[in-house]
PDB file of C-alpha atoms in Angstrom:
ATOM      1  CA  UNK A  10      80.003 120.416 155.001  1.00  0.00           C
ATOM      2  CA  UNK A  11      80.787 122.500 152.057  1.00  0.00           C
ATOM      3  CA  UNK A  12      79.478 120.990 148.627  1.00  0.00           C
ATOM      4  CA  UNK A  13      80.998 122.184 145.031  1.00  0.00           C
ATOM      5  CA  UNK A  14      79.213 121.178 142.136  1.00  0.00           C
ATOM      6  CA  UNK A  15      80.809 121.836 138.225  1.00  0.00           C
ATOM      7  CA  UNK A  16      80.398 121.260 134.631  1.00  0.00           C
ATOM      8  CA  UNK A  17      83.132 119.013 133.481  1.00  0.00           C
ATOM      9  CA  UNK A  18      83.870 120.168 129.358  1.00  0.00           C
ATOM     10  CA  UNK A  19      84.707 117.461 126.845  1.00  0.00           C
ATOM     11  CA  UNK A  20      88.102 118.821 126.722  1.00  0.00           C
ATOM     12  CA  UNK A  21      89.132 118.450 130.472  1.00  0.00           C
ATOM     13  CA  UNK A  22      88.158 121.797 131.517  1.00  0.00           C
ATOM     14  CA  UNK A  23      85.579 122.740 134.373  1.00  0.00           C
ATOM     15  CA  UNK A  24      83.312 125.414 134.644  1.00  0.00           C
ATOM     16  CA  UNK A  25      80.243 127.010 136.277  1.00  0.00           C
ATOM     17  CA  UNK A  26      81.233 126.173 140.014  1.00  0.00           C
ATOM     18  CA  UNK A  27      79.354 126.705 142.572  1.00  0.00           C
ATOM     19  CA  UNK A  28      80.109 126.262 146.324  1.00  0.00           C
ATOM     20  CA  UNK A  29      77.379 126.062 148.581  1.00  0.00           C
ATOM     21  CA  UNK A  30      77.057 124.753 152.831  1.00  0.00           C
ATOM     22  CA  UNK A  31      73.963 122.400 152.490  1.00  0.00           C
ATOM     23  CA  UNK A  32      73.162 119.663 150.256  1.00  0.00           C
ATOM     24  CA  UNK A  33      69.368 120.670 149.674  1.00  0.00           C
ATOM     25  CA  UNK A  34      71.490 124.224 148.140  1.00  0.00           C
ATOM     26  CA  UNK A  35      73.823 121.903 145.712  1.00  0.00           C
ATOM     27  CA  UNK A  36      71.557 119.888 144.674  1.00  0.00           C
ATOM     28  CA  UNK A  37      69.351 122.676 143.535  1.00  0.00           C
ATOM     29  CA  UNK A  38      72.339 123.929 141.767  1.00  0.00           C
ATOM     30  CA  UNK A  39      73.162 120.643 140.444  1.00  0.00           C
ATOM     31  CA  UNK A  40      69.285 120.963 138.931  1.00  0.00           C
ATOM     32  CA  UNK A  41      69.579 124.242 137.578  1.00  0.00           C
ATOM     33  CA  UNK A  42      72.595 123.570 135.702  1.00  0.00           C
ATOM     34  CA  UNK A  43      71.273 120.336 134.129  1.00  0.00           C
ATOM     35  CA  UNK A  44      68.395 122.080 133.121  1.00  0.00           C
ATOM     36  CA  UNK A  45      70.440 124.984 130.807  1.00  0.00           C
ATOM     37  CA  UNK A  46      70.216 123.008 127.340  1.00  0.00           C
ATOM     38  CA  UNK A  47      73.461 124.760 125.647  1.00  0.00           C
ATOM     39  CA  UNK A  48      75.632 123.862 128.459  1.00  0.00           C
ATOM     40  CA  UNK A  49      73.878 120.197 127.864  1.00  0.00           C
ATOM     41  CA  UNK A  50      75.683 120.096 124.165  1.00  0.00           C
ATOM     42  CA  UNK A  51      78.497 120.896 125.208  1.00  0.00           C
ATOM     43  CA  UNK A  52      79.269 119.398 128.764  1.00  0.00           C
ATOM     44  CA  UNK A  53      80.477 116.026 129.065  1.00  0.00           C
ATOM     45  CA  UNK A  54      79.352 115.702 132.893  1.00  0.00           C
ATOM     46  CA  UNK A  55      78.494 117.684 135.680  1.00  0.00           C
ATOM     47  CA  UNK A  56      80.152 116.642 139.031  1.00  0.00           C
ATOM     48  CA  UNK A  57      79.410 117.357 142.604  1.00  0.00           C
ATOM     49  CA  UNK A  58      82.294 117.280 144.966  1.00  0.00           C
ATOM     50  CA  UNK A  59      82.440 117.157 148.702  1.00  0.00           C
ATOM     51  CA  UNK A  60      86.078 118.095 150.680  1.00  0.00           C
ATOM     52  CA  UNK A  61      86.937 114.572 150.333  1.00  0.00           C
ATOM     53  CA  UNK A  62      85.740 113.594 147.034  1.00  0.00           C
ATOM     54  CA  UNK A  63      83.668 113.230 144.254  1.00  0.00           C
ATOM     55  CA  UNK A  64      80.472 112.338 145.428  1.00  0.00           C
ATOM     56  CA  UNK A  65      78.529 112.332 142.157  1.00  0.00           C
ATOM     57  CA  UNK A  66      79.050 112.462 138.558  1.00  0.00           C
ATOM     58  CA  UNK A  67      76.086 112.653 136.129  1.00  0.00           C
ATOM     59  CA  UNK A  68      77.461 111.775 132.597  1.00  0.00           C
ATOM     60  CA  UNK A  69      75.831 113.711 129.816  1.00  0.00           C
ATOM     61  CA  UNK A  70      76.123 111.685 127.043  1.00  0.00           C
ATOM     62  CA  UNK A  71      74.039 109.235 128.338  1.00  0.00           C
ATOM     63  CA  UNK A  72      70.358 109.280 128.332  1.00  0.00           C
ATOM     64  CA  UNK A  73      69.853 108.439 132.006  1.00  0.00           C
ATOM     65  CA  UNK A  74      67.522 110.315 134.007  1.00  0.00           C
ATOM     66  CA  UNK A  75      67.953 112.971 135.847  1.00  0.00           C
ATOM     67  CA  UNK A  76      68.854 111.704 139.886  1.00  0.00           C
ATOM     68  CA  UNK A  77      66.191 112.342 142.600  1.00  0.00           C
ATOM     69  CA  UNK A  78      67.878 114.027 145.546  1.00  0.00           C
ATOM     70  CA  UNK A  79      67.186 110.825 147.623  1.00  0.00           C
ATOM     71  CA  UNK A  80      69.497 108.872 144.901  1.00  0.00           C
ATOM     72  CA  UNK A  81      72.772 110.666 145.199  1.00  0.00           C
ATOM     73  CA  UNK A  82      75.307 108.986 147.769  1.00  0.00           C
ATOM     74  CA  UNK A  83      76.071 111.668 150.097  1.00  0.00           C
ATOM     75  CA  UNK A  84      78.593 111.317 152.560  1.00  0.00           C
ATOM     76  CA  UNK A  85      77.736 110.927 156.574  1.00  0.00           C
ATOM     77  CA  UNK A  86      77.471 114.014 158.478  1.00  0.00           C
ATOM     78  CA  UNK A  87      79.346 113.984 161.293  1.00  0.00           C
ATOM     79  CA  UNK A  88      82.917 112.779 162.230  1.00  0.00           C
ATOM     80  CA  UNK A  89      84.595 109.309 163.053  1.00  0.00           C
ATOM     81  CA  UNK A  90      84.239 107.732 166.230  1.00  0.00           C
ATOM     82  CA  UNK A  91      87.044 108.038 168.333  1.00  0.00           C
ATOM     83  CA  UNK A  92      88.328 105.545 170.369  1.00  0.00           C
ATOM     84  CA  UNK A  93      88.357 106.825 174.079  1.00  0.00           C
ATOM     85  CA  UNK A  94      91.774 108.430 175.234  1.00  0.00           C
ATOM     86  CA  UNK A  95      93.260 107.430 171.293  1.00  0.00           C
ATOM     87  CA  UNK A  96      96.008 109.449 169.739  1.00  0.00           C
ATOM     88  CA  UNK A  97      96.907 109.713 166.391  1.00  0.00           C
ATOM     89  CA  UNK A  98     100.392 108.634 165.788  1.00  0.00           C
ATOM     90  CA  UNK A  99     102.592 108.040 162.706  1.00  0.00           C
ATOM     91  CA  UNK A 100     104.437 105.200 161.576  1.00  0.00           C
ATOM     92  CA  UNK A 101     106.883 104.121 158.758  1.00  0.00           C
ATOM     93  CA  UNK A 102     106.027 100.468 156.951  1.00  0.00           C
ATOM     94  CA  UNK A 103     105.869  98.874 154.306  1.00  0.00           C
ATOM     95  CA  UNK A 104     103.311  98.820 151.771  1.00  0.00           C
ATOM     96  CA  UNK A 105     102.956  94.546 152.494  1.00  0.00           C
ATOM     97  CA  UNK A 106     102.727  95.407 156.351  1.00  0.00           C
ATOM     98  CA  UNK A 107     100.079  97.781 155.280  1.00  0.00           C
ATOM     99  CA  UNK A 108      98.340  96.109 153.895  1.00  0.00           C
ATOM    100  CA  UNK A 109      98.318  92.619 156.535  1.00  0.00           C
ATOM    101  CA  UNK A 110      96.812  95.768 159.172  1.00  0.00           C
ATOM    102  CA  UNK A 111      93.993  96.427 157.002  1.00  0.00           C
ATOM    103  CA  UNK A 112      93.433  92.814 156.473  1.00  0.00           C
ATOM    104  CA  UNK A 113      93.550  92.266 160.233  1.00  0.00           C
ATOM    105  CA  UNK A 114      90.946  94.970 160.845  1.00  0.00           C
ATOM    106  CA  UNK A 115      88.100  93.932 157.890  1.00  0.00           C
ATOM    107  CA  UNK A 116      89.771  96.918 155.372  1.00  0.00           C
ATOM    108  CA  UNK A 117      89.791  99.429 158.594  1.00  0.00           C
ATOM    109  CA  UNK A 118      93.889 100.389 159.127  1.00  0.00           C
ATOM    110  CA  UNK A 119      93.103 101.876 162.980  1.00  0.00           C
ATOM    111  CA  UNK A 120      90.741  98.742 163.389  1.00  0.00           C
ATOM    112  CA  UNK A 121      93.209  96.369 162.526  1.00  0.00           C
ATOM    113  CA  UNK A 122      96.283  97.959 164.473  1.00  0.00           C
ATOM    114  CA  UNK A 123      94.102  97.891 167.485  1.00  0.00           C
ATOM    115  CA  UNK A 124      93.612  94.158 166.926  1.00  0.00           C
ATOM    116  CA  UNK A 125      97.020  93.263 166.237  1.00  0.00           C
ATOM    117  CA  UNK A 126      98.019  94.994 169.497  1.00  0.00           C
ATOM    118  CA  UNK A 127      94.726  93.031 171.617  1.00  0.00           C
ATOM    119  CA  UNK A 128      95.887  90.021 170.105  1.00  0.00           C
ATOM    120  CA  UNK A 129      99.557  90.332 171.400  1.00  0.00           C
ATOM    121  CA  UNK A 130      98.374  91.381 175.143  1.00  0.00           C
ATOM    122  CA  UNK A 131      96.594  87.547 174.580  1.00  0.00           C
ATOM    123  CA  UNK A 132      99.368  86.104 173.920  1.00  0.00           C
ATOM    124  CA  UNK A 133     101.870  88.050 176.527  1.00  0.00           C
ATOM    125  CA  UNK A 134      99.049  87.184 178.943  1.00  0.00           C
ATOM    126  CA  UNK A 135      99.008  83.380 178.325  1.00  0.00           C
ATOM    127  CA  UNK A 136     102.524  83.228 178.354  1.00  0.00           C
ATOM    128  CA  UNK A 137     103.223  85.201 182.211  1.00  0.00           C
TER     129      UNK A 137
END
């Protein structure tokens, strides 16, 4: 997974990005920039970023300490379970129905559409 980590500047721009394949590499990076002092006085944050997302921001104008490596959420390696012989397919409905899927499958959209359909073979069954 590819990792970017940046210094956010107190007037919305970013700077000093770095892109690197292994989180031991960022989070060096992430280190090193923390540890430049000017770039401290002038930085509002410095963010690391993974392809689907922020994964940490460490706000400079607070006094907390610095993260241990162990402390920063990084995402899972890996990818989703698949459900055997699944196929992604596309549907149009409505933001309501959405969100009664997600419900139906504990905040998981596949999980829930999988219930909704086991829970209609149920009821065709009972009714043959």
């Amino acid at each position: 997974m590819r990792y970017t980590v940046y210094v956010q500047y107190r007037n919305g721009a970013t700077g000093n990005s770095y892109t690197e394949g292994t989180k031991t590499k960022i989070y060096q990076r992430f280190t090193q920039i923390l540890s430049n002092a000017d770039l401290r006085l002038t930085a509002k944050a410095v963010v690391i970023e993974a392809p689907r997302g922020e994964v940490y921001r460490y706000d400079l104008s607070t006094d907390t300490p610095l993260p241990a490596y162990t402390d920063i959420p990084w995402p899972r390696r890996g990818r989703t379970a698949l459900v055997e012989d699944g196929r992604t397919v596309s549907a149009f409905i409505t933001e309501d129905e959405q969100e009664f899927v997600r419900k139906k499958g504990g905040g998981n959209f596949s999980r829930g559409i999988r219930n909704l359909v086991n829970e209609s073979k149920i009821i065709e069954g009972a009714q043959v």
